[in-house]
Coordinates of C-alpha atoms and ligand atoms in Angstrom, one line a residue:
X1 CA -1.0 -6.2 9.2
X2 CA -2.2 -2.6 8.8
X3 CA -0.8 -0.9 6.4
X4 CA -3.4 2.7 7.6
X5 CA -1.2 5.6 8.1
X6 CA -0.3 6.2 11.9
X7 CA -0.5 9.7 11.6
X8 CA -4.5 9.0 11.7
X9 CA -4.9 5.8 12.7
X10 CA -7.9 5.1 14.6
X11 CA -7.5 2.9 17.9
X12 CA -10.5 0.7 19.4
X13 CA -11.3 1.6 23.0
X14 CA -9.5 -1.4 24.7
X15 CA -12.7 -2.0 27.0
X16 CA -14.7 -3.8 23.8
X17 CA -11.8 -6.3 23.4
X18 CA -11.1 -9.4 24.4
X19 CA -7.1 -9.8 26.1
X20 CA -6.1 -11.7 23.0
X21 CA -7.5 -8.8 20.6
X22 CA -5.9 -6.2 23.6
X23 CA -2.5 -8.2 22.7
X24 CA -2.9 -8.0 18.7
X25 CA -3.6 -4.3 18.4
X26 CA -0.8 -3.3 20.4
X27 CA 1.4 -5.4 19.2
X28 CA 0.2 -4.2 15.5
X29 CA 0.3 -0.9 17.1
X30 CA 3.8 -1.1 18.2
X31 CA 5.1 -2.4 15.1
X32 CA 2.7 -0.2 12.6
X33 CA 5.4 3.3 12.4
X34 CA 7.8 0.7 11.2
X35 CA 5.6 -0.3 8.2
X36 CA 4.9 3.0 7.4
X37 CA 8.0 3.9 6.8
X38 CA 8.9 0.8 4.7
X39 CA 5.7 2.3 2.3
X40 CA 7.4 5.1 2.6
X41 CA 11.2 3.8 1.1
X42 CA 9.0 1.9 -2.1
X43 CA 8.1 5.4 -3.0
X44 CA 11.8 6.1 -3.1
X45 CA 12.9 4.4 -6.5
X46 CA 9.9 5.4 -8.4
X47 CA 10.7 8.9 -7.5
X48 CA 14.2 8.6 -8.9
X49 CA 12.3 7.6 -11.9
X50 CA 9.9 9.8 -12.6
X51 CA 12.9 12.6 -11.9
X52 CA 15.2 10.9 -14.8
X53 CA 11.9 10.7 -17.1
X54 CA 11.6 14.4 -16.4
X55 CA 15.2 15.4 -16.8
X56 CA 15.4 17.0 -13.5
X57 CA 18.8 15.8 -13.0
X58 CA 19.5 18.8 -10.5
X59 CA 16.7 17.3 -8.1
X60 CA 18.9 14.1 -7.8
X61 CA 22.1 15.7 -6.9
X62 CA 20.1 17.9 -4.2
X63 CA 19.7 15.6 -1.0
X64 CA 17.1 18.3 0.5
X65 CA 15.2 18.9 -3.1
X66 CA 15.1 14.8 -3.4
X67 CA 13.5 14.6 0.3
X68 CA 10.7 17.4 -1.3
X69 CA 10.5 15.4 -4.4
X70 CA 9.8 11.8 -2.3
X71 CA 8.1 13.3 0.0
X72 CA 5.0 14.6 -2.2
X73 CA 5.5 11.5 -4.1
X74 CA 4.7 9.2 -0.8
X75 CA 2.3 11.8 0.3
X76 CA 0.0 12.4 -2.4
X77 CA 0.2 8.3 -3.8
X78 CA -0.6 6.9 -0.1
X79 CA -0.5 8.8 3.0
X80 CA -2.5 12.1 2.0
X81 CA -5.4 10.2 0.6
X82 CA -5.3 7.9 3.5
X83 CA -5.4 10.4 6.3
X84 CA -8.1 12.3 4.4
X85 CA -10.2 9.3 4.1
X86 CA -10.1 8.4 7.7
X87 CA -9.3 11.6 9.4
X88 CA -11.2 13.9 7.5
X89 CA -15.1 13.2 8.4
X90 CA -13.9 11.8 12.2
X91 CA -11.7 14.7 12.8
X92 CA -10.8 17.8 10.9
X93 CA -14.5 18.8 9.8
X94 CA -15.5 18.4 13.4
X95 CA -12.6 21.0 14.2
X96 CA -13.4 22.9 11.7
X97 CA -17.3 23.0 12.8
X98 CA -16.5 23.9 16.0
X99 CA -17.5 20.6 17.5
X100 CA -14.6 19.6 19.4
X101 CA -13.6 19.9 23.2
X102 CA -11.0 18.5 25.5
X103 CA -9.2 16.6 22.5
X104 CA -12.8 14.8 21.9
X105 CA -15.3 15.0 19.2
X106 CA -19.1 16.3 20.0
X107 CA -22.3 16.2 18.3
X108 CA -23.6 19.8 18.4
X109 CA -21.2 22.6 17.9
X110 CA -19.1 24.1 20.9
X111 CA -17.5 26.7 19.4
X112 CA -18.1 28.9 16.6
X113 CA -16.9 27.6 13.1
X114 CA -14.2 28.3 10.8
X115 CA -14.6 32.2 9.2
X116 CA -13.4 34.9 8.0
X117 CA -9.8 35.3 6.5
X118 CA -7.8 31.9 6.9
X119 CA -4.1 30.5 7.2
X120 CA -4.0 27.3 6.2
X121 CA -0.2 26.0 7.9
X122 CA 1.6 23.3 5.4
X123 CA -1.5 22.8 2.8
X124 CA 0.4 20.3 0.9
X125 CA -0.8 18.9 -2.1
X126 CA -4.6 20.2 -0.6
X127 CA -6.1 17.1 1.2
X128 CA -8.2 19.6 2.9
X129 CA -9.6 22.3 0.6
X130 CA -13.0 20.6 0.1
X131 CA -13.9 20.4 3.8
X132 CA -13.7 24.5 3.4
X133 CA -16.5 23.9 0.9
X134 CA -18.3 21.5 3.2
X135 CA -17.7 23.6 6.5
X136 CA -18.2 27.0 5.4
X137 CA -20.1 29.1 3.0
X138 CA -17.8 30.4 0.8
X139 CA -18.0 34.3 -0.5
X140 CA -14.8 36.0 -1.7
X141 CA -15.6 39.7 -1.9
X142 CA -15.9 41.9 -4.7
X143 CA -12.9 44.9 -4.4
X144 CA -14.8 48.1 -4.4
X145 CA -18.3 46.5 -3.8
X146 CA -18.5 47.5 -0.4
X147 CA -19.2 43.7 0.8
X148 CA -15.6 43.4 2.7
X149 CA -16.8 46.2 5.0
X150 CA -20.8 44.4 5.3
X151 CA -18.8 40.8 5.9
X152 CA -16.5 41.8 8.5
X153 CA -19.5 43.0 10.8
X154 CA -21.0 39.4 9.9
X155 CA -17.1 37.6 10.3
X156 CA -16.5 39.5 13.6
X157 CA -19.8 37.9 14.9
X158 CA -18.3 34.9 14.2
X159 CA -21.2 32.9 12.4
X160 CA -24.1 33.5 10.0
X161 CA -27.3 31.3 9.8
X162 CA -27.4 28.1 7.5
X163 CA -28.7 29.4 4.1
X164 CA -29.3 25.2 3.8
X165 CA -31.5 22.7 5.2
X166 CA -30.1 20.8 8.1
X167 CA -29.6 21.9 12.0
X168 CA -27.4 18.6 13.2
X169 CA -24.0 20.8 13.0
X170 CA -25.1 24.0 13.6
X171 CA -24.5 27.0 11.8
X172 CA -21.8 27.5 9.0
X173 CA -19.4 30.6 9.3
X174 CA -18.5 32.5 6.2
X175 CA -14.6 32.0 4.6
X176 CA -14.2 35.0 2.4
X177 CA -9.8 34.2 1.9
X178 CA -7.6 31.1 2.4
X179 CA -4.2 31.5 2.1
X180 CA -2.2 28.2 1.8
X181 CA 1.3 28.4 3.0
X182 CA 3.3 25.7 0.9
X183 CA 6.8 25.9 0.4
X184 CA 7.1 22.6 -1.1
X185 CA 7.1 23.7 -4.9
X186 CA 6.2 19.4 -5.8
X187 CA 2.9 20.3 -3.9
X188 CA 1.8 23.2 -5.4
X189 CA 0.3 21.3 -8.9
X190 CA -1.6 19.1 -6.8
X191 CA -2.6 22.1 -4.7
X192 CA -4.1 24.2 -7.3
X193 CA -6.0 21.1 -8.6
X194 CA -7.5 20.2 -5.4
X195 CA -8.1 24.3 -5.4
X196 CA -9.7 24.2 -8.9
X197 CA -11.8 21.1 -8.3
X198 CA -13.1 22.9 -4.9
X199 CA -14.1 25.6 -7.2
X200 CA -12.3 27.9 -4.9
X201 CA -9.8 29.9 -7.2
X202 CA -11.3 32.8 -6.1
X203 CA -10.8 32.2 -2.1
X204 CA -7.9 30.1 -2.0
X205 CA -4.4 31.6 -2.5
X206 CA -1.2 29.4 -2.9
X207 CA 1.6 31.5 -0.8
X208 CA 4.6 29.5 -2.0
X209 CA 6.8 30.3 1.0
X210 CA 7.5 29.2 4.9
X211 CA 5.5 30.8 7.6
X212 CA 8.7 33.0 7.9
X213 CA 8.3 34.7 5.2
X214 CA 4.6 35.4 5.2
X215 CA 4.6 39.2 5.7
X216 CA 7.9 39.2 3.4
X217 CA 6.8 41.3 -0.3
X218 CA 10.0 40.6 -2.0
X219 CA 9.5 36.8 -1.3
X220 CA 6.6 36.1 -3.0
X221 CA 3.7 38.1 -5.1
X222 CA 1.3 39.4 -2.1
X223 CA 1.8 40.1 1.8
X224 CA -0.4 39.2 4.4
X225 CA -0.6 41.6 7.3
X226 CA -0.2 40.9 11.0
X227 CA -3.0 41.0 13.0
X228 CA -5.2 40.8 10.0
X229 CA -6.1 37.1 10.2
X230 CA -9.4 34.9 11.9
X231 CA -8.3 31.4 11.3
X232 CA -5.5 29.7 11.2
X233 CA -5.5 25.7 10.0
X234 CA -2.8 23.0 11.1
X235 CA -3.3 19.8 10.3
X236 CA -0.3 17.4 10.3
X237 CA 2.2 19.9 9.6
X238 CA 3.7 21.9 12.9
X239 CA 6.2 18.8 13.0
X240 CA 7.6 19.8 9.6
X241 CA 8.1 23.3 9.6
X242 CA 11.8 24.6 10.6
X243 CA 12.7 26.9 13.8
X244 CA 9.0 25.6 15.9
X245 CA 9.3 28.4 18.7
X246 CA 9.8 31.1 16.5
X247 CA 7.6 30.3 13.5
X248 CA 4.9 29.0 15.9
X249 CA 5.4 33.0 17.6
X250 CA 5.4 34.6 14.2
X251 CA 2.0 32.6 13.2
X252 CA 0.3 33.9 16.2
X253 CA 1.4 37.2 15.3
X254 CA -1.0 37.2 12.4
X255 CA -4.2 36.1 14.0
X256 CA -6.4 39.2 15.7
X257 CA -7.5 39.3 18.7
X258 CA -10.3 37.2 19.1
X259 CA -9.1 34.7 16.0
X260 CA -8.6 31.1 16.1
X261 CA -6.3 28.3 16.0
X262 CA -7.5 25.1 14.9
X263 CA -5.3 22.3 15.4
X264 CA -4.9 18.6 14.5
X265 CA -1.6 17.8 15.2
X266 CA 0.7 14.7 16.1
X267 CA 2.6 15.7 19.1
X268 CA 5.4 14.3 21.8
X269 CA 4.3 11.2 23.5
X270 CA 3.1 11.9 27.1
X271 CA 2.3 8.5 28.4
X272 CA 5.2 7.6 30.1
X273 CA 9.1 6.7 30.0
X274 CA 9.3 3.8 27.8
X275 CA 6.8 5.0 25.3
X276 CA 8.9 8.5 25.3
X277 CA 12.0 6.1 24.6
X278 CA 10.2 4.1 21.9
X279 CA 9.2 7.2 20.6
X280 CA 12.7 8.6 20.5
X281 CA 13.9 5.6 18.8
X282 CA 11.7 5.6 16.0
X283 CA 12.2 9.2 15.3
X284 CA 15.9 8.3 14.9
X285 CA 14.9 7.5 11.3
X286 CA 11.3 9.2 10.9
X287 CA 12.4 12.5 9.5
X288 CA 14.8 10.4 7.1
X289 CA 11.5 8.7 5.7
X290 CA 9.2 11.4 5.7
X291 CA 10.3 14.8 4.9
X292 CA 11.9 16.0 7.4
X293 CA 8.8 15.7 9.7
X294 CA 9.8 14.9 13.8
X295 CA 8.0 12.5 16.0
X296 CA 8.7 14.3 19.7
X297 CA 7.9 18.0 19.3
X298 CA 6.0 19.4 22.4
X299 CA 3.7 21.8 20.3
X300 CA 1.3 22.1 22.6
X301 CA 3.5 24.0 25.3
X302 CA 5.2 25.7 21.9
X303 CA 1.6 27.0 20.9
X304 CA 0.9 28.0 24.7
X305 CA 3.9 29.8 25.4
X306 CA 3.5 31.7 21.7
X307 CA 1.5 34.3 23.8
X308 CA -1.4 34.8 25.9
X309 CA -4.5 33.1 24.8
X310 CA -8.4 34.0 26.1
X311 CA -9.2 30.1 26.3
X312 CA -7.5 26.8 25.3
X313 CA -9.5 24.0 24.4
X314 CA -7.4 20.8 23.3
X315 CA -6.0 17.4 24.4
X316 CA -5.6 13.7 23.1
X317 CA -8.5 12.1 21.4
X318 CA -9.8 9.7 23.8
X319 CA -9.9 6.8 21.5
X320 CA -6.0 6.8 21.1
X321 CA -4.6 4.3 22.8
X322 CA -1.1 4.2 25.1
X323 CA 0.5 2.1 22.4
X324 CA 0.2 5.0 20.2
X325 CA 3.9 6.2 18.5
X326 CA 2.3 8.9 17.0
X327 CA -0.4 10.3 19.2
X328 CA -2.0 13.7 18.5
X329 CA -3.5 17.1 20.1
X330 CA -6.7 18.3 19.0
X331 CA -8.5 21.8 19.4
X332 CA -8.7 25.2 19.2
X333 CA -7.0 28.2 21.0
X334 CA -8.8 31.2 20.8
X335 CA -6.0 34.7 21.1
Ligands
SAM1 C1 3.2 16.4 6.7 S1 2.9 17.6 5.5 C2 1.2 17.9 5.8 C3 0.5 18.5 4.6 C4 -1.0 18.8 4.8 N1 -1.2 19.6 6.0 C5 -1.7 17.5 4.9 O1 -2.2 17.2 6.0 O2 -1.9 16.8 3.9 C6 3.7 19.0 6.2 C7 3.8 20.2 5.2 O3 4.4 21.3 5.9 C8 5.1 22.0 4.9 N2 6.1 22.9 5.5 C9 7.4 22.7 5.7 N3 8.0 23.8 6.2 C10 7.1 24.8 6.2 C11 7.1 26.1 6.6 N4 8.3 26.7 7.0 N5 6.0 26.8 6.5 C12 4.8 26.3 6.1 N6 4.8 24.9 5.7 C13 5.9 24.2 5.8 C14 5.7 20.9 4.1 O4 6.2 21.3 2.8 C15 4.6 19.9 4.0 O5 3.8 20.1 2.9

Protein backbone atom coordinates (compact mmCIF):
# COMPACT_ATOMS: atom_id res chain seq x y z
CA UNK A 1 0.00 0.00 0.00
CA UNK A 2 0.96 3.65 -0.24
CA UNK A 3 2.39 4.87 2.32
CA UNK A 4 2.65 8.93 0.12
CA UNK A 5 1.16 11.52 2.31
CA UNK A 6 -2.60 12.32 1.39
CA UNK A 7 -2.19 15.84 1.96
CA UNK A 8 -0.32 15.65 -1.73
CA UNK A 9 -0.98 12.63 -3.08
CA UNK A 10 -1.30 12.56 -6.67
CA UNK A 11 -4.38 10.70 -8.23
CA UNK A 12 -4.28 9.02 -11.99
CA UNK A 13 -6.98 10.35 -14.17
CA UNK A 14 -9.44 7.35 -13.96
CA UNK A 15 -9.90 7.46 -17.83
CA UNK A 16 -6.18 5.59 -18.44
CA UNK A 17 -7.17 2.76 -16.14
CA UNK A 18 -8.43 -0.35 -16.54
CA UNK A 19 -11.92 -1.13 -13.90
CA UNK A 20 -9.72 -3.44 -11.90
CA UNK A 21 -6.90 -0.61 -11.52
CA UNK A 22 -10.25 1.98 -11.10
CA UNK A 23 -11.12 -0.50 -8.02
CA UNK A 24 -7.46 -0.61 -6.52
CA UNK A 25 -6.79 3.07 -6.30
CA UNK A 26 -9.92 3.80 -4.70
CA UNK A 27 -9.92 1.39 -2.58
CA UNK A 28 -6.15 2.35 -1.64
CA UNK A 29 -7.48 5.75 -1.73
CA UNK A 30 -10.15 5.15 0.71
CA UNK A 31 -8.03 3.39 3.05
CA UNK A 32 -4.70 5.67 2.57
CA UNK A 33 -5.76 8.71 5.55
CA UNK A 34 -5.93 5.70 7.79
CA UNK A 35 -2.27 4.79 7.08
CA UNK A 36 -1.21 8.05 7.46
CA UNK A 37 -2.17 8.41 10.61
CA UNK A 38 -0.77 5.06 11.82
CA UNK A 39 2.88 6.79 10.46
CA UNK A 40 1.85 9.33 12.28
CA UNK A 41 1.28 7.35 15.98
CA UNK A 42 5.11 5.49 15.32
CA UNK A 43 6.40 8.95 15.60
CA UNK A 44 4.77 9.19 18.91
CA UNK A 45 7.19 6.96 21.19
CA UNK A 46 10.24 8.25 19.65
CA UNK A 47 9.14 11.67 20.52
CA UNK A 48 8.65 10.77 24.13
CA UNK A 49 12.18 9.70 23.76
CA UNK A 50 13.95 12.15 22.42
CA UNK A 51 11.94 14.53 25.14
CA UNK A 52 13.36 12.26 28.23
CA UNK A 53 16.97 12.41 26.39
CA UNK A 54 16.57 16.16 26.44
CA UNK A 55 15.23 16.55 29.93
CA UNK A 56 12.21 18.39 28.75
CA UNK A 57 10.13 16.80 31.34
CA UNK A 58 7.67 19.91 31.30
CA UNK A 59 6.87 19.02 27.37
CA UNK A 60 5.55 15.56 28.65
CA UNK A 61 3.21 16.83 31.23
CA UNK A 62 1.82 19.46 28.53
CA UNK A 63 -0.87 17.62 26.38
CA UNK A 64 -0.84 20.75 23.88
CA UNK A 65 3.22 21.26 24.05
CA UNK A 66 3.51 17.21 23.38
CA UNK A 67 1.07 17.61 20.22
CA UNK A 68 3.78 20.63 19.02
CA UNK A 69 6.60 18.34 19.96
CA UNK A 70 5.10 15.11 17.80
CA UNK A 71 3.90 17.07 15.51
CA UNK A 72 7.34 18.56 14.10
CA UNK A 73 8.72 15.25 14.90
CA UNK A 74 6.20 13.43 12.18
CA UNK A 75 6.45 16.38 10.08
CA UNK A 76 9.91 17.04 9.48
CA UNK A 77 10.98 12.85 9.65
CA UNK A 78 8.11 11.95 6.98
CA UNK A 79 5.35 14.08 5.79
CA UNK A 80 7.26 17.51 5.11
CA UNK A 81 9.86 15.94 2.99
CA UNK A 82 7.22 13.93 1.31
CA UNK A 83 4.84 16.71 0.29
CA UNK A 84 7.86 18.79 -0.82
CA UNK A 85 9.11 16.10 -2.91
CA UNK A 86 5.90 15.48 -4.70
CA UNK A 87 4.00 18.72 -4.30
CA UNK A 88 6.63 21.08 -4.70
CA UNK A 89 7.73 21.02 -8.61
CA UNK A 90 3.81 19.83 -9.59
CA UNK A 91 2.32 22.43 -7.45
CA UNK A 92 3.60 25.12 -5.31
CA UNK A 93 6.31 26.58 -7.73
CA UNK A 94 3.67 26.64 -10.40
CA UNK A 95 1.52 28.88 -7.86
CA UNK A 96 4.19 30.59 -7.04
CA UNK A 97 5.07 31.35 -10.91
CA UNK A 98 1.90 32.46 -11.56
CA UNK A 99 1.06 29.46 -13.69
CA UNK A 100 -2.09 28.24 -12.27
CA UNK A 101 -5.87 28.78 -13.16
CA UNK A 102 -9.10 27.25 -12.22
CA UNK A 103 -7.38 24.86 -9.60
CA UNK A 104 -5.18 23.52 -12.73
CA UNK A 105 -1.60 23.86 -13.55
CA UNK A 106 -0.38 25.69 -17.01
CA UNK A 107 2.60 25.89 -18.96
CA UNK A 108 3.23 29.61 -19.52
CA UNK A 109 2.56 31.97 -16.77
CA UNK A 110 -1.12 33.46 -16.18
CA UNK A 111 -0.55 35.72 -13.60
CA UNK A 112 2.27 37.64 -12.41
CA UNK A 113 4.75 35.86 -9.96
CA UNK A 114 5.45 36.01 -6.36
CA UNK A 115 7.08 39.76 -5.31
CA UNK A 116 7.61 42.10 -3.30
CA UNK A 117 7.20 41.90 0.64
CA UNK A 118 5.78 38.28 1.64
CA UNK A 119 3.73 36.42 4.42
CA UNK A 120 4.54 33.11 4.48
CA UNK A 121 1.17 31.47 6.75
CA UNK A 122 2.43 28.31 9.01
CA UNK A 123 6.22 27.99 7.47
CA UNK A 124 6.92 25.09 9.61
CA UNK A 125 10.11 23.67 9.73
CA UNK A 126 10.66 25.59 5.94
CA UNK A 127 9.79 22.93 3.26
CA UNK A 128 9.28 25.81 1.10
CA UNK A 129 12.05 28.49 1.39
CA UNK A 130 14.10 27.20 -1.58
CA UNK A 131 11.28 27.51 -4.10
CA UNK A 132 11.56 31.46 -3.12
CA UNK A 133 15.12 31.06 -4.39
CA UNK A 134 13.91 29.13 -7.47
CA UNK A 135 10.83 31.48 -8.13
CA UNK A 136 12.01 34.79 -7.49
CA UNK A 137 15.12 36.86 -7.66
CA UNK A 138 15.89 37.59 -4.40
CA UNK A 139 17.21 41.33 -3.32
CA UNK A 140 16.73 42.55 0.27
CA UNK A 141 17.35 46.23 0.37
CA UNK A 142 19.96 48.17 1.77
CA UNK A 143 18.27 50.70 4.73
CA UNK A 144 19.30 54.15 3.58
CA UNK A 145 20.46 53.18 0.09
CA UNK A 146 17.51 54.42 -1.57
CA UNK A 147 16.78 50.91 -3.38
CA UNK A 148 13.39 50.33 -1.23
CA UNK A 149 11.99 53.49 -2.92
CA UNK A 150 13.66 52.23 -6.72
CA UNK A 151 12.06 48.46 -5.96
CA UNK A 152 8.77 49.40 -4.98
CA UNK A 153 8.22 51.19 -8.51
CA UNK A 154 9.59 47.76 -9.98
CA UNK A 155 7.34 45.47 -7.10
CA UNK A 156 4.20 47.59 -7.81
CA UNK A 157 4.68 46.67 -11.60
CA UNK A 158 4.51 43.42 -10.47
CA UNK A 159 7.44 41.63 -12.47
CA UNK A 160 10.93 42.43 -13.70
CA UNK A 161 12.69 40.65 -16.76
CA UNK A 162 14.70 37.34 -16.30
CA UNK A 163 18.31 38.51 -15.51
CA UNK A 164 18.82 34.45 -16.63
CA UNK A 165 18.61 32.36 -19.60
CA UNK A 166 15.34 30.54 -20.08
CA UNK A 167 11.70 32.00 -21.32
CA UNK A 168 9.54 28.51 -20.59
CA UNK A 169 8.12 30.13 -17.14
CA UNK A 170 8.20 33.55 -17.84
CA UNK A 171 9.55 36.28 -15.97
CA UNK A 172 10.67 36.12 -12.24
CA UNK A 173 9.25 38.85 -9.82
CA UNK A 174 11.58 40.29 -7.24
CA UNK A 175 11.16 39.12 -3.19
CA UNK A 176 12.87 41.77 -1.29
CA UNK A 177 11.18 40.32 2.66
CA UNK A 178 9.64 37.03 3.76
CA UNK A 179 8.20 36.95 6.91
CA UNK A 180 7.47 33.31 8.20
CA UNK A 181 4.81 33.20 10.72
CA UNK A 182 5.65 30.02 12.98
CA UNK A 183 4.34 29.64 16.32
CA UNK A 184 5.46 26.29 16.72
CA UNK A 185 8.78 26.96 18.63
CA UNK A 186 10.00 22.80 17.65
CA UNK A 187 9.88 24.33 14.03
CA UNK A 188 11.78 27.16 14.19
CA UNK A 189 15.53 25.24 14.29
CA UNK A 190 14.58 23.48 11.32
CA UNK A 191 13.30 26.78 9.88
CA UNK A 192 16.32 28.83 10.21
CA UNK A 193 18.31 25.94 8.71
CA UNK A 194 16.27 25.53 5.71
CA UNK A 195 16.56 29.68 5.87
CA UNK A 196 20.37 29.45 6.16
CA UNK A 197 20.89 26.80 3.58
CA UNK A 198 18.58 29.01 1.11
CA UNK A 199 21.05 31.64 1.76
CA UNK A 200 18.28 33.86 2.60
CA UNK A 201 19.11 35.24 6.22
CA UNK A 202 18.89 38.43 4.91
CA UNK A 203 15.16 38.19 3.30
CA UNK A 204 13.62 35.66 5.37
CA UNK A 205 12.41 36.61 8.95
CA UNK A 206 11.15 33.96 11.52
CA UNK A 207 7.99 35.85 13.26
CA UNK A 208 7.54 33.35 16.17
CA UNK A 209 3.93 34.10 16.73
CA UNK A 210 0.10 33.32 15.25
CA UNK A 211 -1.31 35.40 12.56
CA UNK A 212 -3.07 37.12 15.51
CA UNK A 213 -0.46 38.63 16.78
CA UNK A 214 1.31 39.83 13.70
CA UNK A 215 0.89 43.60 14.12
CA UNK A 216 1.36 42.96 18.06
CA UNK A 217 5.19 44.83 19.17
CA UNK A 218 5.06 43.48 22.66
CA UNK A 219 4.64 39.88 21.24
CA UNK A 220 7.51 39.46 19.42
CA UNK A 221 10.88 41.60 18.24
CA UNK A 222 9.34 43.49 15.02
CA UNK A 223 5.75 44.48 13.68
CA UNK A 224 4.54 44.15 10.36
CA UNK A 225 2.09 46.82 9.19
CA UNK A 226 -1.35 46.43 7.69
CA UNK A 227 -1.79 47.13 4.38
CA UNK A 228 1.99 46.95 3.86
CA UNK A 229 2.16 43.43 2.40
CA UNK A 230 2.24 41.89 -1.69
CA UNK A 231 2.19 38.24 -0.98
CA UNK A 232 0.87 36.14 1.17
CA UNK A 233 1.86 32.11 1.03
CA UNK A 234 -0.42 29.20 2.45
CA UNK A 235 0.49 26.05 1.88
CA UNK A 236 -0.95 23.27 4.02
CA UNK A 237 -1.56 25.24 6.97
CA UNK A 238 -5.12 27.35 6.97
CA UNK A 239 -6.47 23.98 8.61
CA UNK A 240 -4.12 24.44 11.57
CA UNK A 241 -4.35 27.75 12.64
CA UNK A 242 -7.00 28.67 15.61
CA UNK A 243 -10.25 31.04 15.18
CA UNK A 244 -10.28 30.52 10.76
CA UNK A 245 -12.82 33.51 10.21
CA UNK A 246 -11.15 35.95 12.08
CA UNK A 247 -7.44 35.16 11.47
CA UNK A 248 -8.28 34.49 7.83
CA UNK A 249 -9.95 38.46 8.08
CA UNK A 250 -6.93 39.76 9.99
CA UNK A 251 -4.42 38.19 7.18
CA UNK A 252 -6.22 39.94 4.47
CA UNK A 253 -5.89 43.00 6.44
CA UNK A 254 -2.23 43.04 5.76
CA UNK A 255 -2.13 42.58 2.07
CA UNK A 256 -2.45 46.07 -0.16
CA UNK A 257 -4.55 46.65 -2.52
CA UNK A 258 -3.65 45.02 -5.47
CA UNK A 259 -1.50 42.04 -3.39
CA UNK A 260 -1.92 38.46 -3.57
CA UNK A 261 -2.90 35.32 -2.07
CA UNK A 262 -1.39 32.31 -3.10
CA UNK A 263 -2.98 29.24 -1.88
CA UNK A 264 -2.42 25.50 -1.76
CA UNK A 265 -4.69 24.28 0.67
CA UNK A 266 -6.55 21.02 1.69
CA UNK A 267 -10.13 21.97 2.07
CA UNK A 268 -13.85 20.47 3.02
CA UNK A 269 -14.89 17.68 0.67
CA UNK A 270 -17.44 18.88 -1.94
CA UNK A 271 -18.27 15.74 -3.80
CA UNK A 272 -21.13 14.59 -2.25
CA UNK A 273 -22.92 13.18 1.02
CA UNK A 274 -21.18 10.14 1.76
CA UNK A 275 -17.71 11.43 0.98
CA UNK A 276 -18.69 14.55 3.35
CA UNK A 277 -19.62 11.71 5.93
CA UNK A 278 -16.38 9.70 5.31
CA UNK A 279 -14.76 12.78 5.61
CA UNK A 280 -16.33 13.62 8.98
CA UNK A 281 -15.53 10.38 10.27
CA UNK A 282 -11.97 10.45 9.65
CA UNK A 283 -11.54 13.83 11.00
CA UNK A 284 -12.92 12.44 14.28
CA UNK A 285 -9.37 11.43 15.04
CA UNK A 286 -7.23 13.56 12.36
CA UNK A 287 -6.51 16.54 14.59
CA UNK A 288 -5.56 13.86 17.40
CA UNK A 289 -2.81 12.55 14.90
CA UNK A 290 -1.70 15.55 13.42
CA UNK A 291 -1.46 18.63 15.25
CA UNK A 292 -4.40 19.84 15.66
CA UNK A 293 -4.96 20.23 11.88
CA UNK A 294 -9.01 19.68 10.69
CA UNK A 295 -10.08 17.78 7.62
CA UNK A 296 -13.61 19.75 6.77
CA UNK A 297 -12.82 23.51 6.97
CA UNK A 298 -14.59 25.40 4.07
CA UNK A 299 -11.67 27.89 3.50
CA UNK A 300 -12.50 28.82 0.35
CA UNK A 301 -15.84 30.64 1.29
CA UNK A 302 -13.69 31.77 4.63
CA UNK A 303 -11.04 33.45 2.22
CA UNK A 304 -14.08 34.89 0.01
CA UNK A 305 -16.09 36.26 2.61
CA UNK A 306 -12.61 37.83 4.28
CA UNK A 307 -13.46 40.90 2.03
CA UNK A 308 -13.86 42.00 -1.39
CA UNK A 309 -11.44 40.64 -3.81
CA UNK A 310 -10.75 42.25 -7.65
CA UNK A 311 -10.56 38.49 -9.12
CA UNK A 312 -10.53 34.94 -7.68
CA UNK A 313 -8.77 32.32 -9.48
CA UNK A 314 -8.85 28.78 -7.73
CA UNK A 315 -10.58 25.31 -7.66
CA UNK A 316 -9.70 21.52 -7.29
CA UNK A 317 -6.82 20.18 -9.18
CA UNK A 318 -8.37 18.23 -11.94
CA UNK A 319 -6.33 15.21 -11.40
CA UNK A 320 -7.84 14.60 -7.80
CA UNK A 321 -10.02 12.07 -7.82
CA UNK A 322 -13.75 11.66 -5.87
CA UNK A 323 -12.20 9.16 -3.63
CA UNK A 324 -10.13 11.90 -2.33
CA UNK A 325 -10.32 12.39 1.85
CA UNK A 326 -8.25 15.14 1.64
CA UNK A 327 -8.85 17.11 -1.49
CA UNK A 328 -7.39 20.61 -1.93
CA UNK A 329 -8.04 24.27 -3.50
CA UNK A 330 -5.48 25.85 -5.50
CA UNK A 331 -4.93 29.56 -6.62
CA UNK A 332 -4.58 32.90 -6.15
CA UNK A 333 -6.97 35.81 -5.00
CA UNK A 334 -5.88 38.97 -5.98
CA UNK A 335 -7.49 42.07 -3.16
C1 LIG B 1 0.39 21.40 8.58
S1 LIG B 1 1.62 22.51 9.09
C2 LIG B 1 2.22 23.09 7.54
C3 LIG B 1 3.57 23.69 7.60
C4 LIG B 1 4.11 24.19 6.25
N1 LIG B 1 3.23 25.16 5.64
C5 LIG B 1 4.38 23.04 5.33
O1 LIG B 1 3.66 22.89 4.32
O2 LIG B 1 5.33 22.28 5.59
C6 LIG B 1 0.67 23.89 9.70
C7 LIG B 1 1.51 24.94 10.39
O3 LIG B 1 0.66 26.02 10.79
C8 LIG B 1 1.16 26.51 12.02
N2 LIG B 1 0.17 27.32 12.77
C9 LIG B 1 -0.68 26.91 13.74
N3 LIG B 1 -1.35 27.96 14.25
C10 LIG B 1 -0.93 29.06 13.59
C11 LIG B 1 -1.24 30.45 13.68
N4 LIG B 1 -2.11 30.91 14.56
N5 LIG B 1 -0.59 31.30 12.85
C12 LIG B 1 0.31 30.84 11.95
N6 LIG B 1 0.64 29.53 11.83
C13 LIG B 1 0.04 28.65 12.64
C14 LIG B 1 1.55 25.24 12.77
O4 LIG B 1 2.45 25.49 13.84
C15 LIG B 1 2.16 24.41 11.65
O5 LIG B 1 3.56 24.57 11.55
Amino acid sequence: MSSSSPLSQPQSPSSLLTPLQTLKETILGLLNPWVFLSLSASYLPRTILSLIQQRRYSVLLSPSRLREAWFTEFWTGFAGPNIRLNAGPRVVVPLLQGRTTGGDVTDAPVGPPISGTVIEVGAGAGMWVDVYRQVADIRAPEPGSGEVEEEKGEVAEGLTKRKTGGNSDGEKGVITRVYGVEPNPNQHPHLRRAIAAAGLEDVYQIVPVGIEDLDNESAWDGRVEKGSVDCVVSILCLCSIPEPEKNIRELYSYLKKGGRWYVYEHVRCEYSWYMRLYQRVVNVFWPYFLGGCLLSRPTETTIRKAGSWEKIDVGQPPIEQWYGVVPHMLGVFTK
